[in-house]
Amino acid sequence: MSPTKLRVISPLHIGSGNELTPVDLYPSDGVVYVLDTKKLTAELLKRGVGLEEILQLLKNPPGDAYIWKEYLEEFGLNPGEYSLYTLKVYGETGKTSMQIKEFIKQNGVPYVPGSSVKGAVRTAVLYRVLRDCGDPATSMRLVSRFSRKLAEDIGWSECLVDFYVKYLLGQEKTDPRRADDLLEAIVFGMESDRRSGVRYEPKRDPMRALIVRDSDPIGKRHLAVYHVNVVPKGIPVWVEGLEPGTRAGLEVKFDSNLLQLNRNHFNGLLWECLKDLGNPPEVFEDFVWTAVEEFYRDVRAVELGELNRYPSDFRRAVRDFYTHLGGQDGHVLRLGWGSGWLSMTVGILLRGHRRWKDLREKLGLGKGPSRGALSADFPVTRRLADGTPMGWVVLG
């Protein structure tokens, strides 16, 4: 049965790309008021504050950048009467200033985009296909329809991941943001391309049959401000996040008719993987959820195995969280900002490759900002909100 609900297990932030600045905020005891600055300005003008004075403060805020604080306190105004909404605070607020990354909203109301959920599922499927079906013989056969040279290069490799590491290392320039383009084409569906041999073609991707709608609107009362600890060290970061326990309706569907009608059109490694298990339209849904279970189980195992990367005062809480995470009733996955490189890529497979260090050097993974030297470990940092790894949800 397809899931119809999403439940937040740990603080979840999916960004809108906007930030709340000190001009928008009034921090108080344990809460932050997001101000209706138009309403507040109108009230101050009524009370005799000059518009030029307000504009000057907005242009050149004093040492305390919460410029409305002095006015609210001077006139004894209740900030709740001049706010759009109020957020509970986990952790410390900035004493004189802070910027808060906004949660994505539609018409001012938070929601979880279906694309975020589908992206997390897609990463899990990519991981399973590469791990279980990435043998060179099958990959060669599929790619040879479009590029004989690319197929031969794959044939000299131990597996598709091995080919891809060597392929990236052989490129003169590689954009880390586009590093997995060729790999995704071979796995999900491809067309001929003069430059790289093949390119991704969405019409040939069986993942089209996975439909994830945006969640139902989520009340702002479920939002809070989290002071995110970037460990081991990092600059302070504040985000709007959904609190653990938040629930929302979310429709997930599998279109088996689409798979049946287009079965002769799909040409990637995923489709071959499904054919090995039976009739693809019939086994697709089970394949996807098994991929989700196995990928995020492996992510949890890596995190538990690397507890020493966390400062000692966080380790126990992180260990307890991951130890109990596997007992959830539903499909556990991770999404959003702060979920980390391991959860958003097939990095677990790449880290086991003998030329992993060379690949890090090529892509600049874990390079220091000043001297440009590689860190001993990668990923270097983790993000914790209220002492908890971020972005874990369950679908059920």
XYZ file of C-alpha atoms in Angstrom:
396
model
C 0.000 0.000 0.000
C 1.407 3.397 -0.969
C 2.145 5.898 1.812
C -0.321 8.702 2.503
C 1.386 10.436 5.439
C 4.750 11.964 6.247
C 5.958 12.214 9.840
C 9.015 14.226 10.881
C 11.441 12.300 13.095
C 14.191 14.931 13.462
C 14.241 18.694 12.723
C 13.561 19.215 9.021
C 14.581 22.269 7.014
C 13.753 22.589 3.315
C 14.843 26.043 2.279
C 12.975 28.603 0.200
C 16.200 30.411 -0.707
C 15.177 33.412 1.408
C 16.432 34.523 4.801
C 14.848 36.413 7.672
C 17.203 39.208 8.749
C 17.396 41.253 11.987
C 15.079 43.793 10.325
C 12.342 41.105 10.299
C 12.901 39.825 13.816
C 12.368 40.511 17.502
C 13.934 37.840 19.727
C 12.495 37.394 23.210
C 12.602 34.736 25.934
C 12.569 31.390 24.126
C 10.772 32.761 21.056
C 11.393 34.853 17.962
C 8.698 37.141 16.595
C 8.646 37.492 12.806
C 7.418 41.060 12.570
C 4.796 42.661 10.372
C 7.060 45.640 9.690
C 4.399 47.569 7.755
C 1.976 47.417 10.654
C 4.717 48.269 13.162
C 5.971 51.213 11.091
C 2.429 52.614 10.836
C 2.077 52.392 14.630
C 5.396 54.156 15.225
C 4.471 56.948 12.813
C 1.237 57.429 14.757
C 3.282 57.752 17.935
C 5.416 60.521 16.457
C 8.487 58.649 15.271
C 9.770 60.300 12.092
C 9.869 58.320 8.870
C 13.381 59.627 8.131
C 14.567 58.292 11.485
C 13.186 54.823 10.727
C 14.639 54.818 7.218
C 18.030 55.874 8.573
C 18.008 53.016 11.089
C 17.088 50.558 8.362
C 19.981 51.810 6.240
C 22.561 51.976 9.029
C 21.537 49.782 11.952
C 23.391 50.394 15.224
C 25.509 47.783 17.037
C 22.321 45.935 17.976
C 20.858 45.165 14.551
C 17.398 44.305 15.971
C 16.333 47.870 15.250
C 12.693 47.427 16.347
C 13.657 46.219 19.801
C 14.292 49.709 21.183
C 10.990 51.059 19.831
C 8.946 48.127 21.131
C 10.440 48.489 24.584
C 10.315 52.305 24.624
C 6.583 52.427 23.792
C 5.692 49.261 25.723
C 4.291 47.570 22.619
C 3.386 43.879 22.662
C 5.456 42.295 19.852
C 2.819 39.598 19.405
C 0.376 42.235 18.148
C 2.839 43.288 15.438
C 4.064 39.908 14.267
C 3.177 37.688 11.319
C 3.949 34.579 13.353
C 5.960 33.438 16.360
C 8.631 30.745 16.452
C 9.824 28.710 19.406
C 13.632 28.699 19.665
C 15.874 25.662 20.162
C 19.345 26.804 21.198
C 20.682 30.317 21.484
C 19.652 33.298 19.390
C 22.183 35.807 18.100
C 22.756 38.425 20.776
C 22.799 41.406 18.418
C 22.077 39.851 15.035
C 21.182 36.648 13.192
C 19.836 35.493 9.859
C 17.335 32.646 9.703
C 17.020 30.463 6.619
C 13.313 30.353 5.774
C 11.374 27.118 5.321
C 9.691 26.760 1.934
C 6.100 28.046 1.931
C 3.221 28.421 -0.491
C 1.034 31.464 0.111
C 2.860 31.855 3.411
C 2.109 28.297 4.581
C 4.851 25.629 5.026
C 4.731 22.396 3.020
C 7.062 19.553 2.014
C 7.686 19.504 -1.769
C 7.053 16.186 -3.449
C 10.255 16.754 -5.430
C 12.291 16.658 -2.194
C 10.813 13.295 -1.230
C 11.197 11.869 -4.730
C 14.813 13.061 -4.876
C 15.593 11.187 -1.653
C 13.953 8.035 -3.037
C 15.792 8.412 -6.359
C 19.174 8.510 -4.612
C 18.324 5.239 -2.859
C 17.345 3.602 -6.163
C 20.573 4.788 -7.828
C 22.540 3.307 -4.930
C 20.841 -0.089 -5.156
C 21.190 -0.340 -8.938
C 24.918 0.488 -8.816
C 25.522 -1.906 -5.952
C 23.498 -4.873 -7.247
C 23.322 -4.476 -11.033
C 26.378 -2.474 -12.072
C 28.294 -5.319 -13.720
C 30.358 -4.246 -16.749
C 28.842 -6.771 -19.164
C 25.266 -5.490 -18.786
C 26.358 -1.843 -18.787
C 28.449 -2.425 -21.938
C 25.530 -4.022 -23.754
C 23.211 -1.110 -22.973
C 25.679 1.665 -23.778
C 27.005 0.024 -26.979
C 23.755 0.945 -28.765
C 24.885 4.575 -28.583
C 28.673 4.675 -28.129
C 31.109 1.883 -28.876
C 34.010 3.763 -27.275
C 32.127 4.372 -24.019
C 31.079 0.717 -23.930
C 34.704 -0.401 -24.360
C 35.810 1.881 -21.528
C 33.190 0.306 -19.272
C 34.378 -3.149 -20.309
C 37.861 -2.479 -18.954
C 36.418 -1.692 -15.504
C 35.518 -3.912 -12.577
C 32.021 -2.418 -12.317
C 30.123 0.715 -13.294
C 31.292 2.604 -10.191
C 34.901 1.718 -10.998
C 34.420 2.951 -14.583
C 32.894 6.182 -13.362
C 35.691 6.994 -10.942
C 38.241 6.499 -13.744
C 36.051 8.480 -16.158
C 35.894 11.495 -13.823
C 39.614 11.362 -13.127
C 40.276 11.385 -16.872
C 38.280 14.576 -17.500
C 40.226 17.800 -17.923
C 37.617 19.756 -15.975
C 34.754 18.439 -13.871
C 31.943 20.468 -12.350
C 31.107 18.737 -9.034
C 27.472 19.752 -9.465
C 27.293 17.810 -12.776
C 29.633 14.982 -11.818
C 26.939 12.295 -11.776
C 25.200 13.253 -15.052
C 26.657 10.427 -17.144
C 26.119 7.884 -14.389
C 22.450 8.850 -14.056
C 21.993 8.551 -17.823
C 23.316 4.975 -17.857
C 21.249 3.963 -14.818
C 17.917 5.668 -15.488
C 17.667 6.116 -19.266
C 19.742 7.509 -22.118
C 19.978 8.958 -25.586
C 22.999 9.466 -27.830
C 25.250 12.445 -27.147
C 28.186 13.527 -29.329
C 30.266 14.872 -26.443
C 29.912 12.241 -23.724
C 28.526 9.287 -25.677
C 25.169 9.256 -23.903
C 23.047 11.759 -22.026
C 20.110 11.412 -19.660
C 16.684 11.261 -21.318
C 13.733 11.724 -18.891
C 11.273 10.026 -21.253
C 13.273 6.798 -20.920
C 13.362 6.867 -17.107
C 11.109 4.352 -15.255
C 11.165 6.668 -12.233
C 8.517 8.685 -14.093
C 6.125 6.084 -12.718
C 6.815 7.227 -9.156
C 4.495 10.157 -8.456
C 4.945 12.157 -5.257
C 2.618 15.104 -4.683
C 3.445 18.092 -2.513
C 2.330 17.599 1.064
C -0.813 19.137 2.489
C -0.293 22.601 4.033
C 1.395 22.434 7.439
C 0.454 24.868 10.201
C 3.113 27.409 11.190
C 2.749 26.236 14.786
C 4.888 23.255 13.757
C 7.780 25.551 12.736
C 10.569 26.508 15.121
C 13.936 28.238 14.942
C 16.903 25.913 15.350
C 20.413 27.067 16.150
C 22.275 24.456 14.084
C 25.534 23.152 15.467
C 27.982 22.629 12.612
C 30.410 20.123 14.104
C 33.246 19.907 14.788
C 33.385 23.685 14.198
C 31.520 26.162 12.074
C 29.881 29.556 11.892
C 26.487 29.906 13.622
C 23.518 28.935 11.439
C 19.823 29.401 12.207
C 17.009 27.769 10.257
C 13.250 27.487 10.328
C 12.533 23.805 10.761
C 9.580 21.491 11.245
C 9.590 20.001 14.731
C 9.799 16.237 15.326
C 6.320 14.734 15.489
C 4.928 16.993 12.752
C 2.576 15.084 10.429
C 1.293 15.945 6.975
C -0.732 14.240 4.271
C 1.468 13.268 1.323
C 0.355 11.226 -1.684
C 2.755 8.696 -3.185
C 1.605 6.665 -6.200
C 3.111 4.122 -8.582
C 1.768 4.206 -12.148
C 2.116 0.607 -13.334
C 0.215 1.442 -16.548
C 2.931 3.943 -17.510
C 5.558 1.238 -17.019
C 3.548 -1.260 -19.068
C 2.885 1.126 -21.955
C 6.511 2.311 -22.142
C 8.279 -0.964 -21.386
C 9.973 -1.040 -24.799
C 11.144 2.544 -24.390
C 13.110 2.203 -21.142
C 16.784 1.431 -21.758
C 18.789 2.075 -18.593
C 20.382 -0.211 -16.047
C 17.429 0.212 -13.658
C 15.079 -1.410 -16.187
C 17.504 -4.321 -16.645
C 17.664 -4.704 -12.874
C 13.854 -4.884 -12.694
C 13.699 -7.448 -15.527
C 16.086 -9.698 -13.594
C 13.582 -9.731 -10.707
C 10.458 -10.465 -12.756
C 7.891 -8.430 -14.640
C 9.098 -4.806 -14.185
C 5.669 -3.165 -13.707
C 4.872 -5.722 -11.009
C 8.175 -5.602 -9.093
C 8.899 -1.862 -9.398
C 7.200 -0.663 -6.206
C 8.779 -3.356 -4.046
C 12.170 -2.649 -5.639
C 11.900 1.053 -4.785
C 10.955 0.555 -1.125
C 13.629 -2.104 -0.648
C 16.153 0.358 -2.093
C 14.983 3.023 0.379
C 15.238 0.623 3.308
C 18.710 -0.623 2.370
C 20.255 2.731 1.432
C 19.175 4.613 4.538
C 20.033 1.603 6.691
C 23.562 1.804 5.282
C 23.678 5.573 5.896
C 22.724 4.975 9.539
C 25.391 2.269 9.849
C 28.093 4.616 8.508
C 27.022 7.379 10.891
C 27.102 4.983 13.839
C 30.523 3.756 12.763
C 31.872 7.300 12.663
C 30.639 8.646 15.989
C 34.192 9.761 16.724
C 33.627 12.544 14.141
C 31.221 14.175 16.596
C 32.401 16.147 19.645
C 32.194 14.028 22.810
C 29.256 15.983 24.238
C 27.083 15.032 21.215
C 28.093 11.398 20.682
C 25.724 9.730 23.119
C 22.640 11.567 21.807
C 23.597 10.819 18.176
C 24.239 7.151 18.950
C 20.901 6.800 20.772
C 19.072 8.515 17.912
C 20.489 6.233 15.214
C 20.138 3.126 17.361
C 16.377 3.669 17.728
C 15.771 5.029 14.213
C 15.438 1.574 12.652
C 12.348 0.710 14.706
C 10.004 3.110 12.880
C 6.758 1.869 11.342
C 7.041 2.908 7.692
C 9.670 3.910 5.147
C 12.482 5.911 6.758
C 14.415 8.370 4.600
C 16.318 11.625 4.872
C 15.819 14.893 3.045
C 16.358 18.616 3.181
C 19.191 20.916 4.225
C 21.629 19.460 6.729
C 21.012 15.851 5.708
C 24.611 15.604 4.556
C 26.682 14.421 1.606
C 26.361 10.720 2.430
C 22.558 10.876 2.341
C 22.352 12.881 -0.883
C 24.849 10.937 -3.011
C 26.158 7.421 -3.606
C 29.241 8.453 -1.631
C 29.167 5.250 0.424
C 30.092 3.325 -2.743
C 32.674 5.881 -3.846
C 34.476 5.969 -0.489
C 35.342 2.306 -0.847
C 37.150 2.805 -4.152
C 40.963 2.546 -4.149
C 41.259 5.936 -5.882
C 38.867 7.736 -3.569
C 41.541 10.192 -2.466
C 42.347 11.059 -6.098
C 38.650 11.621 -6.791
C 38.346 13.906 -3.772
C 41.278 15.908 -5.075
C 39.685 16.138 -8.529
C 36.291 17.280 -7.221
C 37.664 19.380 -4.368
C 35.809 17.390 -1.710
C 37.009 18.416 1.756
C 39.581 20.936 0.575
C 40.522 23.581 3.118
C 39.452 27.121 2.154
C 42.868 28.668 2.842
C 45.672 26.300 1.843
C 43.546 24.006 -0.317
C 44.834 20.835 1.367
C 42.555 17.797 1.633
C 41.178 17.041 5.077
C 41.993 13.644 6.517
C 38.324 12.645 6.440
C 35.320 13.494 4.319
C 32.668 14.631 4.936
C 34.354 16.891 7.472
C 31.302 18.387 9.162
C 27.899 17.251 10.388
C 24.925 19.457 11.233
C 22.917 18.898 14.394
C 19.705 20.670 15.406
C 18.782 20.413 19.072
C 21.562 17.800 19.304
C 19.928 15.610 16.640
C 20.948 14.667 13.060
C 18.682 16.608 10.719
C 16.153 15.671 8.060
C 14.908 12.193 9.006
C 11.269 11.453 8.164
C 9.069 8.402 7.841
C 6.476 7.735 5.132
C 3.545 5.538 6.045
